[in-house]
Coordinates of C-alpha atoms in Angstrom, one line a residue:
M7 CA 116.0 124.0 162.1
A8 CA 117.0 127.5 160.8
L9 CA 115.2 130.3 162.4
A10 CA 114.4 132.0 159.1
S11 CA 112.4 128.9 157.9
Q12 CA 109.4 129.8 160.1
P13 CA 107.4 133.1 159.5
V14 CA 107.7 135.6 162.2
G15 CA 103.9 135.7 162.9
D16 CA 103.9 131.9 163.5
I17 CA 106.8 132.2 165.9
K18 CA 105.0 134.8 168.0
R19 CA 101.9 132.8 168.1
D20 CA 103.7 129.6 169.2
F21 CA 105.6 131.4 172.0
T22 CA 102.7 133.4 173.4
P23 CA 102.0 132.0 177.0
Q24 CA 98.6 130.5 177.7
A25 CA 96.2 132.5 179.8
L26 CA 96.4 131.6 183.5
P27 CA 94.3 132.3 186.6
H28 CA 94.9 136.0 187.5
F29 CA 95.8 137.3 190.9
D30 CA 96.3 141.1 191.3
F31 CA 99.7 141.0 193.0
G32 CA 100.2 144.7 192.5
A33 CA 97.1 145.5 194.4
E34 CA 98.0 143.2 197.3
L35 CA 101.6 144.2 197.7
T36 CA 102.4 147.2 199.9
V37 CA 104.5 149.9 198.3
D38 CA 107.3 149.4 200.9
I39 CA 107.8 145.8 201.7
P40 CA 108.7 145.6 205.4
A41 CA 112.1 144.2 206.4
G42 CA 111.9 140.7 207.8
I43 CA 113.4 137.2 207.6
N44 CA 114.7 136.6 204.0
I45 CA 112.8 134.1 201.9
S46 CA 114.2 132.9 198.6
V47 CA 111.9 131.4 196.0
L48 CA 113.6 132.5 192.8
G49 CA 115.5 129.5 191.4
R50 CA 115.9 127.9 194.8
Y51 CA 114.3 127.6 198.2
E52 CA 116.0 129.2 201.2
V53 CA 115.0 130.7 204.5
A54 CA 117.6 133.1 205.9
G55 CA 120.2 131.5 203.6
R56 CA 119.4 127.9 204.6
P57 CA 118.2 125.5 201.9
V58 CA 114.6 124.2 202.2
T59 CA 113.3 121.0 200.6
S60 CA 109.6 121.5 201.0
S61 CA 108.4 123.6 198.0
K62 CA 104.8 123.5 199.1
T63 CA 105.7 125.1 202.5
M64 CA 107.6 127.9 200.7
E65 CA 104.6 128.4 198.4
F66 CA 102.3 128.6 201.4
I67 CA 104.6 131.3 203.0
T68 CA 104.8 133.2 199.7
A69 CA 101.0 133.2 199.2
L70 CA 100.6 134.6 202.7
A71 CA 103.2 137.3 202.1
A72 CA 101.7 138.3 198.7
A73 CA 98.4 138.8 200.4
G74 CA 99.8 141.2 202.9
G75 CA 100.5 138.6 205.6
S76 CA 96.9 137.3 206.2
M77 CA 94.6 135.1 204.2
S78 CA 91.6 132.9 204.9
R79 CA 91.9 129.2 205.0
D80 CA 89.6 128.8 202.0
G81 CA 91.6 131.4 200.1
L82 CA 94.9 129.6 200.7
H83 CA 93.3 126.3 199.7
H84 CA 92.0 127.8 196.5
R85 CA 95.3 129.3 195.6
I86 CA 97.8 126.5 196.2
Y87 CA 95.6 123.4 195.6
E88 CA 93.3 122.5 192.8
R89 CA 91.8 119.5 194.5
D90 CA 90.3 118.5 197.8
V91 CA 92.9 117.9 200.4
S92 CA 93.0 116.6 203.9
A93 CA 91.9 118.9 206.7
S94 CA 95.4 118.6 208.2
T95 CA 97.2 119.8 205.0
L96 CA 97.2 123.5 205.7
P97 CA 97.9 123.1 209.5
T98 CA 100.9 120.8 208.5
L99 CA 102.3 123.5 206.1
A100 CA 101.9 126.1 208.9
Y101 CA 103.7 123.8 211.3
R102 CA 106.5 123.3 208.8
A103 CA 106.8 127.0 208.3
R104 CA 107.2 127.5 212.1
R105 CA 109.9 124.9 212.1
L106 CA 111.7 127.1 209.6
G107 CA 111.5 130.0 211.9
I108 CA 108.4 131.7 210.2
D109 CA 105.8 132.9 212.7
V110 CA 102.6 131.6 211.2
R111 CA 99.4 131.6 213.3
Y112 CA 95.9 130.4 212.7
E113 CA 93.0 132.6 213.9
P114 CA 89.9 130.4 214.4
L115 CA 87.5 133.3 214.7
G116 CA 88.3 134.5 211.2
R117 CA 89.4 131.1 209.9
R118 CA 92.6 132.9 208.7
Y119 CA 96.3 132.2 208.6
V120 CA 98.5 135.1 209.6
L121 CA 102.2 135.9 209.5
G122 CA 103.0 137.1 213.0
K123 CA 106.2 138.8 211.8
P124 CA 107.0 140.3 208.4
V125 CA 109.1 138.3 205.9
T126 CA 111.0 139.5 202.8
V127 CA 110.3 137.3 199.8
D128 CA 112.7 137.8 196.9
A129 CA 110.0 137.4 194.2
L130 CA 107.8 140.0 195.8
K131 CA 110.8 142.3 196.3
V132 CA 111.5 142.1 192.5
L133 CA 107.9 143.1 191.8
G134 CA 108.4 146.0 194.2
L135 CA 111.6 147.1 192.5
L136 CA 109.8 147.0 189.1
K137 CA 107.0 149.1 190.5
A138 CA 109.6 151.6 191.6
G139 CA 111.1 151.8 188.1
R140 CA 114.3 149.9 189.0
P141 CA 114.7 147.1 186.4
T142 CA 118.4 146.7 186.8
D143 CA 118.1 146.1 190.6
A144 CA 115.2 143.7 189.9
L145 CA 117.2 141.7 187.4
V146 CA 120.2 141.5 189.8
L147 CA 117.8 139.9 192.4
Y148 CA 116.4 137.4 189.9
H149 CA 118.1 134.1 190.3
G150 CA 115.8 131.8 188.3
P151 CA 112.1 130.9 187.9
C152 CA 109.7 131.8 190.7
L153 CA 108.6 128.8 192.9
P154 CA 110.3 126.2 190.7
E155 CA 108.5 122.9 190.3
C156 CA 105.3 124.3 191.7
D157 CA 102.3 124.2 189.4
S158 CA 99.4 125.6 191.4
P159 CA 97.3 128.4 190.1
F160 CA 99.1 130.8 192.5
A161 CA 102.6 129.7 191.5
L162 CA 101.9 129.7 187.8
S163 CA 100.3 133.2 188.0
L164 CA 103.1 134.7 190.1
R165 CA 105.8 133.2 187.9
Q166 CA 104.2 134.5 184.7
T167 CA 103.4 137.9 186.2
L168 CA 107.0 138.4 187.5
E169 CA 108.7 137.3 184.2
D170 CA 106.3 139.3 182.0
Q171 CA 106.8 142.5 184.1
L172 CA 110.6 142.0 184.4
V173 CA 111.0 141.4 180.6
R174 CA 108.8 144.3 179.7
A175 CA 110.7 146.7 182.1
V176 CA 114.0 145.5 180.7
L177 CA 112.9 146.0 177.1
D178 CA 111.4 149.4 177.9
S179 CA 114.6 150.5 179.4
G180 CA 116.3 150.6 176.0
D181 CA 119.5 149.3 177.7
Q182 CA 121.0 146.8 175.3
E183 CA 123.3 145.3 177.9
L184 CA 120.5 144.8 180.3
V185 CA 118.5 143.1 177.6
K186 CA 121.3 140.8 176.8
A187 CA 121.7 139.9 180.5
A188 CA 118.0 139.2 180.8
S189 CA 118.0 137.0 177.7
R190 CA 120.7 134.8 179.4
M191 CA 118.5 134.4 182.5
I192 CA 114.9 134.3 181.2
D193 CA 113.5 132.2 178.4
H194 CA 110.7 134.5 177.3
W195 CA 109.2 135.0 173.8
E196 CA 109.5 138.8 174.0
L197 CA 113.2 138.5 174.3
A198 CA 113.2 136.2 171.2
E199 CA 110.9 138.4 169.1
P200 CA 113.3 141.2 168.1
T201 CA 115.8 138.6 166.7
A202 CA 113.0 136.7 164.9
A203 CA 111.9 139.9 163.3
G204 CA 115.5 140.9 162.4
D205 CA 115.3 144.2 164.2
D206 CA 118.6 145.7 165.5
P207 CA 120.0 146.7 168.0
F208 CA 118.5 143.7 169.8
S209 CA 119.5 141.0 167.2
A210 CA 121.9 139.5 169.8
V211 CA 119.5 139.0 172.6
L212 CA 118.2 135.5 171.5
S213 CA 120.5 133.2 173.5
D214 CA 121.6 129.9 172.1
S215 CA 120.2 128.1 175.1
Y216 CA 116.7 129.6 174.2
L217 CA 117.1 128.4 170.6
R218 CA 118.0 124.9 171.7
S219 CA 115.0 124.8 174.0
M220 CA 112.8 125.6 171.1
G221 CA 114.6 123.1 168.8
M222 CA 115.9 125.9 166.6
S223 CA 119.6 126.1 167.4
S224 CA 121.6 127.3 164.5
G225 CA 124.3 124.9 165.5
G226 CA 122.3 122.1 163.9
R227 CA 122.4 123.5 160.4

């Protein structure tokens, strides 16, 4: 389907993300993320460079880190599950985190899970770099969608927040090369919009892979 065959207004409406549960990540993150064991949740799951297969364990760790290292049992349940789960579910995730070398403790008095030592989560570091006005460094650290294959309210909100803020910072930079690089890494409607509207100098930012994903690749003309 040719791109020009659909009005620009319709394209924007179709691409606009649906509203998701909101978590104020900016308010929860400290300005300076403390150094600690490296956690990767952008495009893949790794702890200190070692691949991890349990996405839910990594989501559990990320949720704790995003909350400043401590969150109530009920808060964690609300964020990473939308249904009733076994009483052993969160303790099992905490146990798996400890097996990965992450110091996670449960405090019965406050019914809270706590990170005993700081961790550095790449997704949260990207948000910190964006807050510091460093979009290029943030894009370099971006290796793919946040918490891939996770669809909890927390994962969806963090993924959308990160991508929206990263895309907006890149576009606001006015750096055409940075915009092109972002368009190759992130399928986001705001990167498509300038091309759909025919506005230069960003006419080249709509990648062919994005067009294919929308069923609008010009190669099929």
